[in-house]
PDB file of C-alpha atoms in Angstrom:
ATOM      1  CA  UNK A 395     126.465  85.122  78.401  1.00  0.00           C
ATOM      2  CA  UNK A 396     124.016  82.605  77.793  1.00  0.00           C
ATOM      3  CA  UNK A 397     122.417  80.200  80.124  1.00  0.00           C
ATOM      4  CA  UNK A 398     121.485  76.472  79.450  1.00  0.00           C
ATOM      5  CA  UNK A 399     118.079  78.006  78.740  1.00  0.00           C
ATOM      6  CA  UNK A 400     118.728  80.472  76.938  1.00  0.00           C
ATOM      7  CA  UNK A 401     118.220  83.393  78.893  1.00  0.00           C
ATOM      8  CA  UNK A 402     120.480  86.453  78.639  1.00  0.00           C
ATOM      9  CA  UNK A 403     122.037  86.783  82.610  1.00  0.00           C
ATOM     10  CA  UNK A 404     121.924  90.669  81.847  1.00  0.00           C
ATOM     11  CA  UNK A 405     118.121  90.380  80.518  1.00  0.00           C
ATOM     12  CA  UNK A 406     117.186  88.017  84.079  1.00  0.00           C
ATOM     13  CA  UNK A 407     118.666  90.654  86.457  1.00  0.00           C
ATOM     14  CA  UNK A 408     116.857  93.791  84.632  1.00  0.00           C
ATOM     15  CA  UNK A 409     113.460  91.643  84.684  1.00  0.00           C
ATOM     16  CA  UNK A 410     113.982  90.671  87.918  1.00  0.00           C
ATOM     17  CA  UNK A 411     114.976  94.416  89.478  1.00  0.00           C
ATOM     18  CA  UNK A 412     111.951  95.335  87.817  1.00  0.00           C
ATOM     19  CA  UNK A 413     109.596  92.563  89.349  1.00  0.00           C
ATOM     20  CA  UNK A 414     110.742  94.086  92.866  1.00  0.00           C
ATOM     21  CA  UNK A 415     110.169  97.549  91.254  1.00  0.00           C
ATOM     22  CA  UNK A 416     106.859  96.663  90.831  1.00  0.00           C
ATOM     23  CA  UNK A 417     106.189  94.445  93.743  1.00  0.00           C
ATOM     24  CA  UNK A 418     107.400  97.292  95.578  1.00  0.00           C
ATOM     25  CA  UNK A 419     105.399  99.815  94.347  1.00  0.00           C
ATOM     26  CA  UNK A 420     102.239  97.547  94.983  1.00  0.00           C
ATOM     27  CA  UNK A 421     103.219  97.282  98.932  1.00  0.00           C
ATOM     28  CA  UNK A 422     103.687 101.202  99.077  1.00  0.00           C
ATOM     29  CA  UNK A 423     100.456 102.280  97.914  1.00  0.00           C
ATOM     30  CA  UNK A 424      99.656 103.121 101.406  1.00  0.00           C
ATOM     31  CA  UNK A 425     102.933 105.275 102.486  1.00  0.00           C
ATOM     32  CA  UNK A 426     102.948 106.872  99.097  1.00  0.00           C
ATOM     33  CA  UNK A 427     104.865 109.858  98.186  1.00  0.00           C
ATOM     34  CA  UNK A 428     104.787 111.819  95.032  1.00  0.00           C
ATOM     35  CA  UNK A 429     105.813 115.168  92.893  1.00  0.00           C
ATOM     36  CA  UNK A 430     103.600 116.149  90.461  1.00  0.00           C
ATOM     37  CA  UNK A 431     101.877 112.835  90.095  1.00  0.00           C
ATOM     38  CA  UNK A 432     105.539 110.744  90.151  1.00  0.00           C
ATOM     39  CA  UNK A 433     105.791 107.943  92.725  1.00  0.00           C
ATOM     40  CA  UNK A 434     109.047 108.796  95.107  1.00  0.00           C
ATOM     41  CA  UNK A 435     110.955 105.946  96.638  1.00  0.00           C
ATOM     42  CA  UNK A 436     113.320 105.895  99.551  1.00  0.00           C
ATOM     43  CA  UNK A 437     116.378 104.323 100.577  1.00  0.00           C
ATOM     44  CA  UNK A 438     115.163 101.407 102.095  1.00  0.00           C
ATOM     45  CA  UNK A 439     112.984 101.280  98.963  1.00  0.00           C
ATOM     46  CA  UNK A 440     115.776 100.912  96.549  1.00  0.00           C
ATOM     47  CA  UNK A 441     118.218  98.922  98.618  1.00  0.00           C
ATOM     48  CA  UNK A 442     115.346  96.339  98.773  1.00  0.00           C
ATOM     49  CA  UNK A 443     114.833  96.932  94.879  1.00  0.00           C
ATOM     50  CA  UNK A 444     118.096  96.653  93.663  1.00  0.00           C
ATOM     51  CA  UNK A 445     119.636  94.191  96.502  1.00  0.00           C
ATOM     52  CA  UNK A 446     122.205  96.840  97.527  1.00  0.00           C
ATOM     53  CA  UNK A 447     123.400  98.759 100.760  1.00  0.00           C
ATOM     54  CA  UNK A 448     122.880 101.957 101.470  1.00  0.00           C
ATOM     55  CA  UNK A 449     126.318 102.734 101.064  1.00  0.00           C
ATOM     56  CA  UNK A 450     125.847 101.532  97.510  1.00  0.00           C
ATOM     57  CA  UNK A 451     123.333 104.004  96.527  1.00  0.00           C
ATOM     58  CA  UNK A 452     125.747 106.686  98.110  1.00  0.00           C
ATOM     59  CA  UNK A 453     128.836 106.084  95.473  1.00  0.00           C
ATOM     60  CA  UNK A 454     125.797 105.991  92.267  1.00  0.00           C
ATOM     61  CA  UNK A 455     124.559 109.183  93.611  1.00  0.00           C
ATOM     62  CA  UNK A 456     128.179 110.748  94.183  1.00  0.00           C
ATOM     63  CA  UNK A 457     128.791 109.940  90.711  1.00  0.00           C
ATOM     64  CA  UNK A 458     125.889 110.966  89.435  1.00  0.00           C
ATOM     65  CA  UNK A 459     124.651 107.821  87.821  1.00  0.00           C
ATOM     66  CA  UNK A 460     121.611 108.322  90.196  1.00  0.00           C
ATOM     67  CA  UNK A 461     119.181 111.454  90.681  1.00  0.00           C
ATOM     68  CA  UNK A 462     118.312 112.444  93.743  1.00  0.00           C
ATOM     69  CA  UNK A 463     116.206 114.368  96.175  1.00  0.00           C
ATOM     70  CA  UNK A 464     116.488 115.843  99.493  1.00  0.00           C
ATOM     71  CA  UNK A 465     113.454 116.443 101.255  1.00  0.00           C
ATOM     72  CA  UNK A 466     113.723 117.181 105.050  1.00  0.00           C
ATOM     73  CA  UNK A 467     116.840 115.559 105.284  1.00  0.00           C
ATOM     74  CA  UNK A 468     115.827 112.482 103.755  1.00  0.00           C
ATOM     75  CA  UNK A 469     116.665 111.209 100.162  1.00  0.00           C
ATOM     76  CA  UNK A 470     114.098 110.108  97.479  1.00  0.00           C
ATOM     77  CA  UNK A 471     114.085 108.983  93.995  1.00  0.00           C
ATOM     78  CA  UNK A 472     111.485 109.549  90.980  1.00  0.00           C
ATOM     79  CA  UNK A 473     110.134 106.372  89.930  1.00  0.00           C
ATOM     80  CA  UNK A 474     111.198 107.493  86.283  1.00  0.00           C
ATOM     81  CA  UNK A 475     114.490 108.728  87.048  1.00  0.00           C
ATOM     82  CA  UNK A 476     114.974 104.830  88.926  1.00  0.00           C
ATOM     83  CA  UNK A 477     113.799 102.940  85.964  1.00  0.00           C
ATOM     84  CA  UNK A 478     116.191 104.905  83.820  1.00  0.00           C
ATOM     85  CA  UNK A 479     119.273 104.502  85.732  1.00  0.00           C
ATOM     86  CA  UNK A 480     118.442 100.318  85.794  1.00  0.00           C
ATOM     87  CA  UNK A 481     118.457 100.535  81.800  1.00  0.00           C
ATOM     88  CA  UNK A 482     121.278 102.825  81.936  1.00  0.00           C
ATOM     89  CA  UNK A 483     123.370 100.615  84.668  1.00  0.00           C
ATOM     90  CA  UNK A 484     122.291  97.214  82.921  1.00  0.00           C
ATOM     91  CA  UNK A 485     123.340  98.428  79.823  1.00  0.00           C
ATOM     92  CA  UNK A 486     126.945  99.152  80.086  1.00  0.00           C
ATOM     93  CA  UNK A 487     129.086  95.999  80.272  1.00  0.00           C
ATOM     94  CA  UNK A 488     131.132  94.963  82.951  1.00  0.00           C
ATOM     95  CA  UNK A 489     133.645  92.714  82.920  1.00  0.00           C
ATOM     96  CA  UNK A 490     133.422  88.864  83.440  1.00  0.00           C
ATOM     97  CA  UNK A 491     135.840  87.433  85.705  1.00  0.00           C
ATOM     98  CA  UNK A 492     138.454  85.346  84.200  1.00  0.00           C
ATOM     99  CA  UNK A 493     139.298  87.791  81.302  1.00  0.00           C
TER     100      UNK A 493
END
């Protein structure tokens, strides 16, 4: 799909889940986490990145679309593992309403 300017939707959401990736990662320089040099994120990091509930990032991670880490009882994503699963997840079609 195409808009009036012609701007792929698909290619607008991935840049603009990867502007908050990035804004994000600015604001957390301060409570930063890391493995071997990789930036972890959160929950409430990702649900602000990708604009979805918590719930959300339950069913990718039960279905394995989404790596994960549990450390002390709390779950955390690599950076790199997060960027892939946006190309991944962007990638696939979905289905337009109407057809």
């Amino acid at each position: 799909m195409v808009t009036n300017f012609g701007i792929n939707c698909r290619s607008f959401v991935l840049w603009k889940i990867q502007f908050r990736l990035e804004k994000k990662m600015d604001q957390s320089e301060r409570t930063r986490y890391e493995i071997n040099g990789e930036r972890l994120l959160n929950n409430i990091d990702l649900c602000f990145m990708l604009s979805c509930s918590k719930r959300t990032l339950q069913r990718f991670q039960a279905s394995g679309m989404l790596p994960h880490r549990r450390i002390d009882q709390k779950t955390y994503y690599l950076e790199s593992e997060v960027r892939n699963f946006i190309r991944e997840y962007l990638k696939k079609p979905t289905g337009e309403p109407g057809k």
